[in-house]
PDB file of C-alpha atoms in Angstrom:
ATOM      1  CA  MET A 832      -4.383 -38.778   7.993  1.00  0.00           C
ATOM      2  CA  ILE A 833      -2.010 -36.519  10.019  1.00  0.00           C
ATOM      3  CA  THR A 834       1.365 -37.653   8.565  1.00  0.00           C
ATOM      4  CA  LEU A 835       5.050 -37.273   9.705  1.00  0.00           C
ATOM      5  CA  VAL A 836       7.797 -37.098   7.603  1.00  0.00           C
ATOM      6  CA  ILE A 837      11.662 -37.364   8.836  1.00  0.00           C
ATOM      7  CA  TYR A 838      14.457 -37.242   6.806  1.00  0.00           C
ATOM      8  CA  ASP A 839      18.487 -37.860   6.760  1.00  0.00           C
ATOM      9  CA  ILE A 840      20.062 -36.409   4.031  1.00  0.00           C
ATOM     10  CA  THR A 841      23.680 -35.761   3.595  1.00  0.00           C
ATOM     11  CA  ASP A 842      23.621 -33.309   0.756  1.00  0.00           C
ATOM     12  CA  ASP A 843      22.952 -29.877   2.019  1.00  0.00           C
ATOM     13  CA  GLU A 844      21.338 -28.587  -1.288  1.00  0.00           C
ATOM     14  CA  LEU A 845      19.342 -31.562  -1.645  1.00  0.00           C
ATOM     15  CA  ARG A 846      17.982 -31.329   1.899  1.00  0.00           C
ATOM     16  CA  ASN A 847      16.924 -27.609   1.254  1.00  0.00           C
ATOM     17  CA  LYS A 848      15.037 -28.850  -1.605  1.00  0.00           C
ATOM     18  CA  VAL A 849      13.140 -31.872   0.096  1.00  0.00           C
ATOM     19  CA  ALA A 850      12.433 -29.513   3.021  1.00  0.00           C
ATOM     20  CA  SER A 851      10.919 -26.615   0.245  1.00  0.00           C
ATOM     21  CA  PHE A 852       9.084 -29.417  -1.562  1.00  0.00           C
ATOM     22  CA  LEU A 853       7.272 -30.608   1.677  1.00  0.00           C
ATOM     23  CA  ARG A 854       6.626 -27.061   2.932  1.00  0.00           C
ATOM     24  CA  MET A 855       4.981 -26.634  -0.651  1.00  0.00           C
ATOM     25  CA  LYS A 856       3.033 -29.936  -0.034  1.00  0.00           C
ATOM     26  CA  GLY A 857       1.188 -28.494   3.106  1.00  0.00           C
ATOM     27  CA  LEU A 858       3.328 -29.617   5.874  1.00  0.00           C
ATOM     28  CA  LYS A 859       4.817 -27.954   8.570  1.00  0.00           C
ATOM     29  CA  ARG A 860       8.209 -27.992  10.162  1.00  0.00           C
ATOM     30  CA  VAL A 861       8.383 -29.346  13.568  1.00  0.00           C
ATOM     31  CA  GLN A 862      12.243 -29.897  13.838  1.00  0.00           C
ATOM     32  CA  LYS A 863      15.158 -29.665  11.658  1.00  0.00           C
ATOM     33  CA  SER A 864      14.704 -32.624   9.788  1.00  0.00           C
ATOM     34  CA  ALA A 865      10.985 -33.496  10.114  1.00  0.00           C
ATOM     35  CA  PHE A 866       7.585 -32.081   9.026  1.00  0.00           C
ATOM     36  CA  LEU A 867       4.063 -32.816  10.073  1.00  0.00           C
ATOM     37  CA  GLY A 868       0.555 -32.261   8.425  1.00  0.00           C
ATOM     38  CA  ASP A 869      -2.359 -33.478   7.322  1.00  0.00           C
ATOM     39  CA  LEU A 870      -2.736 -35.198   4.061  1.00  0.00           C
ATOM     40  CA  SER A 871      -5.376 -37.106   2.118  1.00  0.00           C
ATOM     41  CA  HIS A 872      -4.303 -40.686   0.748  1.00  0.00           C
ATOM     42  CA  SER A 873      -3.644 -39.574  -2.830  1.00  0.00           C
ATOM     43  CA  GLU A 874      -1.785 -36.475  -1.460  1.00  0.00           C
ATOM     44  CA  ARG A 875       0.554 -38.709   0.469  1.00  0.00           C
ATOM     45  CA  VAL A 876       1.070 -40.879  -2.458  1.00  0.00           C
ATOM     46  CA  ASN A 877       1.802 -37.733  -4.638  1.00  0.00           C
ATOM     47  CA  MET A 878       4.116 -36.585  -1.941  1.00  0.00           C
ATOM     48  CA  GLU A 879       6.109 -39.759  -1.617  1.00  0.00           C
ATOM     49  CA  ALA A 880       6.536 -39.967  -5.256  1.00  0.00           C
ATOM     50  CA  GLY A 881       7.761 -36.250  -5.300  1.00  0.00           C
ATOM     51  CA  VAL A 882      10.531 -37.032  -2.579  1.00  0.00           C
ATOM     52  CA  ARG A 883      11.547 -40.336  -4.510  1.00  0.00           C
ATOM     53  CA  ARG A 884      12.086 -38.253  -7.476  1.00  0.00           C
ATOM     54  CA  LEU A 885      14.254 -35.628  -5.736  1.00  0.00           C
ATOM     55  CA  ILE A 886      16.159 -38.022  -4.268  1.00  0.00           C
ATOM     56  CA  LYS A 887      16.828 -40.295  -6.957  1.00  0.00           C
ATOM     57  CA  ASP A 888      20.318 -42.247  -5.859  1.00  0.00           C
ATOM     58  CA  SER A 889      21.650 -39.753  -3.552  1.00  0.00           C
ATOM     59  CA  LYS A 890      22.262 -40.764   0.048  1.00  0.00           C
ATOM     60  CA  ALA A 891      19.339 -40.064   1.604  1.00  0.00           C
ATOM     61  CA  ASN A 892      16.671 -41.858   3.899  1.00  0.00           C
ATOM     62  CA  VAL A 893      13.270 -40.482   4.232  1.00  0.00           C
ATOM     63  CA  GLN A 894      10.552 -41.982   6.318  1.00  0.00           C
ATOM     64  CA  VAL A 895       6.613 -41.207   6.463  1.00  0.00           C
ATOM     65  CA  TYR A 896       4.868 -42.447   9.196  1.00  0.00           C
ATOM     66  CA  PRO A 897       1.068 -42.185   9.330  1.00  0.00           C
ATOM     67  CA  LEU A 898      -0.446 -41.069  12.823  1.00  0.00           C
ATOM     68  CA  THR A 899      -4.019 -41.827  13.803  1.00  0.00           C
ATOM     69  CA  PRO A 900      -5.528 -38.894  15.868  1.00  0.00           C
ATOM     70  CA  ALA A 901      -5.311 -41.143  18.974  1.00  0.00           C
ATOM     71  CA  CYS A 902      -1.376 -41.433  18.380  1.00  0.00           C
ATOM     72  CA  TYR A 903      -1.087 -37.921  17.632  1.00  0.00           C
ATOM     73  CA  SER A 904      -2.670 -36.741  20.641  1.00  0.00           C
ATOM     74  CA  GLN A 905      -0.244 -38.853  22.874  1.00  0.00           C
ATOM     75  CA  ARG A 906       2.772 -37.324  21.461  1.00  0.00           C
ATOM     76  CA  SER A 907       5.136 -35.859  23.877  1.00  0.00           C
ATOM     77  CA  VAL A 908       7.412 -32.704  23.240  1.00  0.00           C
ATOM     78  CA  ILE A 909      10.280 -32.466  25.442  1.00  0.00           C
ATOM     79  CA  GLY A 910      12.671 -28.941  25.577  1.00  0.00           C
ATOM     80  CA  VAL A 911      12.348 -25.933  23.931  1.00  0.00           C
ATOM     81  CA  GLU A 912      10.383 -24.753  21.026  1.00  0.00           C
ATOM     82  CA  MET A 913      13.229 -24.425  18.111  1.00  0.00           C
ATOM     83  CA  SER A 914      12.954 -21.827  15.523  1.00  0.00           C
ATOM     84  CA  TYR A 915      13.642 -22.492  12.019  1.00  0.00           C
ATOM     85  CA  ASP A 916      12.636 -18.969  10.444  1.00  0.00           C
ATOM     86  CA  GLU A 917      16.348 -18.463   9.362  1.00  0.00           C
ATOM     87  CA  GLU A 918      16.461 -21.332   7.307  1.00  0.00           C
ATOM     88  CA  GLU A 919      13.008 -21.010   5.647  1.00  0.00           C
ATOM     89  CA  PHE A 920      14.621 -17.831   3.915  1.00  0.00           C
ATOM     90  CA  LEU A 921      17.820 -20.186   2.906  1.00  0.00           C
ATOM     91  CA  VAL A 922      15.697 -22.481   0.955  1.00  0.00           C
TER      92      VAL A 922
ATOM     93  CA  MET B 255       3.477 -49.773  21.971  1.00  0.00           C
ATOM     94  CA  ILE B 256       5.818 -48.821  19.111  1.00  0.00           C
ATOM     95  CA  THR B 257       7.512 -45.755  20.057  1.00  0.00           C
ATOM     96  CA  LEU B 258       9.168 -43.283  17.722  1.00  0.00           C
ATOM     97  CA  VAL B 259      11.526 -40.602  19.163  1.00  0.00           C
ATOM     98  CA  ILE B 260      12.910 -37.748  17.098  1.00  0.00           C
ATOM     99  CA  TYR B 261      15.310 -35.038  18.306  1.00  0.00           C
ATOM    100  CA  ASP B 262      16.830 -31.598  17.454  1.00  0.00           C
ATOM    101  CA  ILE B 263      19.564 -31.221  19.964  1.00  0.00           C
ATOM    102  CA  THR B 264      22.324 -28.406  18.814  1.00  0.00           C
ATOM    103  CA  ASP B 265      24.874 -29.793  21.254  1.00  0.00           C
ATOM    104  CA  ASP B 266      27.185 -32.372  20.202  1.00  0.00           C
ATOM    105  CA  GLU B 267      28.134 -34.004  23.179  1.00  0.00           C
ATOM    106  CA  LEU B 268      24.343 -33.673  24.555  1.00  0.00           C
ATOM    107  CA  ARG B 269      22.825 -35.376  21.142  1.00  0.00           C
ATOM    108  CA  ASN B 270      25.523 -38.396  21.831  1.00  0.00           C
ATOM    109  CA  LYS B 271      24.563 -38.655  25.435  1.00  0.00           C
ATOM    110  CA  VAL B 272      20.599 -38.774  24.287  1.00  0.00           C
ATOM    111  CA  ALA B 273      21.704 -41.096  21.692  1.00  0.00           C
ATOM    112  CA  SER B 274      23.288 -43.410  23.873  1.00  0.00           C
ATOM    113  CA  PHE B 275      20.398 -43.299  26.520  1.00  0.00           C
ATOM    114  CA  LEU B 276      17.827 -44.300  24.108  1.00  0.00           C
ATOM    115  CA  ARG B 277      19.804 -47.199  22.812  1.00  0.00           C
ATOM    116  CA  MET B 278      20.209 -48.093  26.472  1.00  0.00           C
ATOM    117  CA  LYS B 279      16.364 -48.008  26.924  1.00  0.00           C
ATOM    118  CA  GLY B 280      16.240 -50.333  24.115  1.00  0.00           C
ATOM    119  CA  LEU B 281      15.353 -48.466  21.017  1.00  0.00           C
ATOM    120  CA  LYS B 282      17.145 -49.120  17.782  1.00  0.00           C
ATOM    121  CA  ARG B 283      18.556 -46.047  15.549  1.00  0.00           C
ATOM    122  CA  VAL B 284      16.511 -45.461  12.514  1.00  0.00           C
ATOM    123  CA  GLN B 285      17.892 -42.486  11.473  1.00  0.00           C
ATOM    124  CA  LYS B 286      20.689 -39.839  12.729  1.00  0.00           C
ATOM    125  CA  SER B 287      18.009 -38.379  14.758  1.00  0.00           C
ATOM    126  CA  ALA B 288      15.621 -40.931  15.086  1.00  0.00           C
ATOM    127  CA  PHE B 289      15.082 -44.116  17.190  1.00  0.00           C
ATOM    128  CA  LEU B 290      12.505 -46.519  16.939  1.00  0.00           C
ATOM    129  CA  GLY B 291      11.458 -49.323  19.541  1.00  0.00           C
ATOM    130  CA  ASP B 292       8.513 -51.063  21.529  1.00  0.00           C
ATOM    131  CA  LEU B 293       7.928 -49.442  24.676  1.00  0.00           C
ATOM    132  CA  SER B 294       5.583 -50.532  27.595  1.00  0.00           C
ATOM    133  CA  HIS B 295       3.770 -47.505  29.116  1.00  0.00           C
ATOM    134  CA  SER B 296       5.909 -47.555  32.157  1.00  0.00           C
ATOM    135  CA  GLU B 297       9.051 -47.578  29.877  1.00  0.00           C
ATOM    136  CA  ARG B 298       7.780 -44.824  27.656  1.00  0.00           C
ATOM    137  CA  VAL B 299       7.543 -42.674  30.996  1.00  0.00           C
ATOM    138  CA  ASN B 300      10.849 -43.720  32.217  1.00  0.00           C
ATOM    139  CA  MET B 301      12.377 -42.927  29.244  1.00  0.00           C
ATOM    140  CA  GLU B 302      10.704 -39.563  28.805  1.00  0.00           C
ATOM    141  CA  ALA B 303      11.804 -38.721  32.278  1.00  0.00           C
ATOM    142  CA  GLY B 304      15.344 -39.528  31.752  1.00  0.00           C
ATOM    143  CA  VAL B 305      15.370 -37.449  28.422  1.00  0.00           C
ATOM    144  CA  ARG B 306      13.969 -34.472  30.220  1.00  0.00           C
ATOM    145  CA  ARG B 307      16.830 -35.045  32.849  1.00  0.00           C
ATOM    146  CA  LEU B 308      19.363 -34.928  30.390  1.00  0.00           C
ATOM    147  CA  ILE B 309      18.254 -32.033  28.382  1.00  0.00           C
ATOM    148  CA  LYS B 310      17.482 -29.894  31.199  1.00  0.00           C
ATOM    149  CA  ASP B 311      17.561 -26.425  30.126  1.00  0.00           C
ATOM    150  CA  SER B 312      19.540 -27.185  26.788  1.00  0.00           C
ATOM    151  CA  LYS B 313      18.515 -26.316  23.012  1.00  0.00           C
ATOM    152  CA  ALA B 314      16.954 -29.043  22.391  1.00  0.00           C
ATOM    153  CA  ASN B 315      13.852 -30.684  21.144  1.00  0.00           C
ATOM    154  CA  VAL B 316      12.672 -34.210  21.700  1.00  0.00           C
ATOM    155  CA  GLN B 317       9.591 -35.525  20.294  1.00  0.00           C
ATOM    156  CA  VAL B 318       7.749 -38.743  21.164  1.00  0.00           C
ATOM    157  CA  TYR B 319       5.444 -40.508  18.746  1.00  0.00           C
ATOM    158  CA  PRO B 320       3.646 -43.512  19.761  1.00  0.00           C
ATOM    159  CA  LEU B 321       2.648 -45.624  16.784  1.00  0.00           C
ATOM    160  CA  THR B 322      -0.225 -48.427  16.658  1.00  0.00           C
ATOM    161  CA  PRO B 323       0.988 -51.470  14.846  1.00  0.00           C
ATOM    162  CA  ALA B 324      -1.409 -50.220  12.022  1.00  0.00           C
ATOM    163  CA  CYS B 325       0.239 -47.028  11.640  1.00  0.00           C
ATOM    164  CA  TYR B 326       3.638 -48.533  11.884  1.00  0.00           C
ATOM    165  CA  SER B 327       2.936 -51.395   9.019  1.00  0.00           C
ATOM    166  CA  GLN B 328       1.997 -48.263   6.903  1.00  0.00           C
ATOM    167  CA  ARG B 329       4.908 -46.384   7.373  1.00  0.00           C
ATOM    168  CA  SER B 330       7.130 -45.799   4.201  1.00  0.00           C
ATOM    169  CA  VAL B 331      11.129 -45.878   3.769  1.00  0.00           C
ATOM    170  CA  ILE B 332      12.403 -43.975   0.555  1.00  0.00           C
ATOM    171  CA  GLY B 333      15.936 -44.157  -0.226  1.00  0.00           C
ATOM    172  CA  VAL B 334      18.849 -45.938   1.001  1.00  0.00           C
ATOM    173  CA  GLU B 335      19.599 -47.693   4.139  1.00  0.00           C
ATOM    174  CA  MET B 336      22.189 -45.414   6.014  1.00  0.00           C
ATOM    175  CA  SER B 337      24.645 -47.031   8.432  1.00  0.00           C
ATOM    176  CA  TYR B 338      25.544 -45.514  11.848  1.00  0.00           C
ATOM    177  CA  ASP B 339      27.914 -47.722  12.991  1.00  0.00           C
ATOM    178  CA  GLU B 340      30.662 -45.104  13.297  1.00  0.00           C
ATOM    179  CA  GLU B 341      28.856 -42.946  15.426  1.00  0.00           C
ATOM    180  CA  GLU B 342      28.070 -45.885  17.964  1.00  0.00           C
ATOM    181  CA  PHE B 343      31.944 -45.869  18.707  1.00  0.00           C
ATOM    182  CA  LEU B 344      31.592 -42.284  19.397  1.00  0.00           C
ATOM    183  CA  VAL B 345      29.036 -42.378  21.716  1.00  0.00           C
TER     184      VAL B 345
END
């Protein structure tokens, strides 16, 4: 299932850790605080458990949305493609 | 259709304008850069046109995802509920 993960994490270091973890799980950055990718049910469960472990009691909010192919095909992108290459090196 | 709007907007003033606009359109803030709400097809078209007008050629990326009730009911929220009350006053 195509899965969108969005996060709001106050601490810079933790935010980078979560981004790095999501990338490691095969998700692709689509915004500064949003990752998207195709995950099986067990991959999703595993990813969520990892995120939960990482954030523990931190001031963080992570939301995971499964998207059907129909939903995904109806998404709109307005504006410019942002580049996140620099941040990749910081993580 | 339940609609999720996520944005990545560099300019503070423009970001606040977009947040304010989305709120005016009946969407509810669920993260610092994410709004959610139920929109009809014409409301969605109208909202997207308004966002497009606001951001023009700015360094901004806005993504709109329609969610079926089944997708929405399968969303997960990990971590704490964040408060955005202070920002409401700034907008």
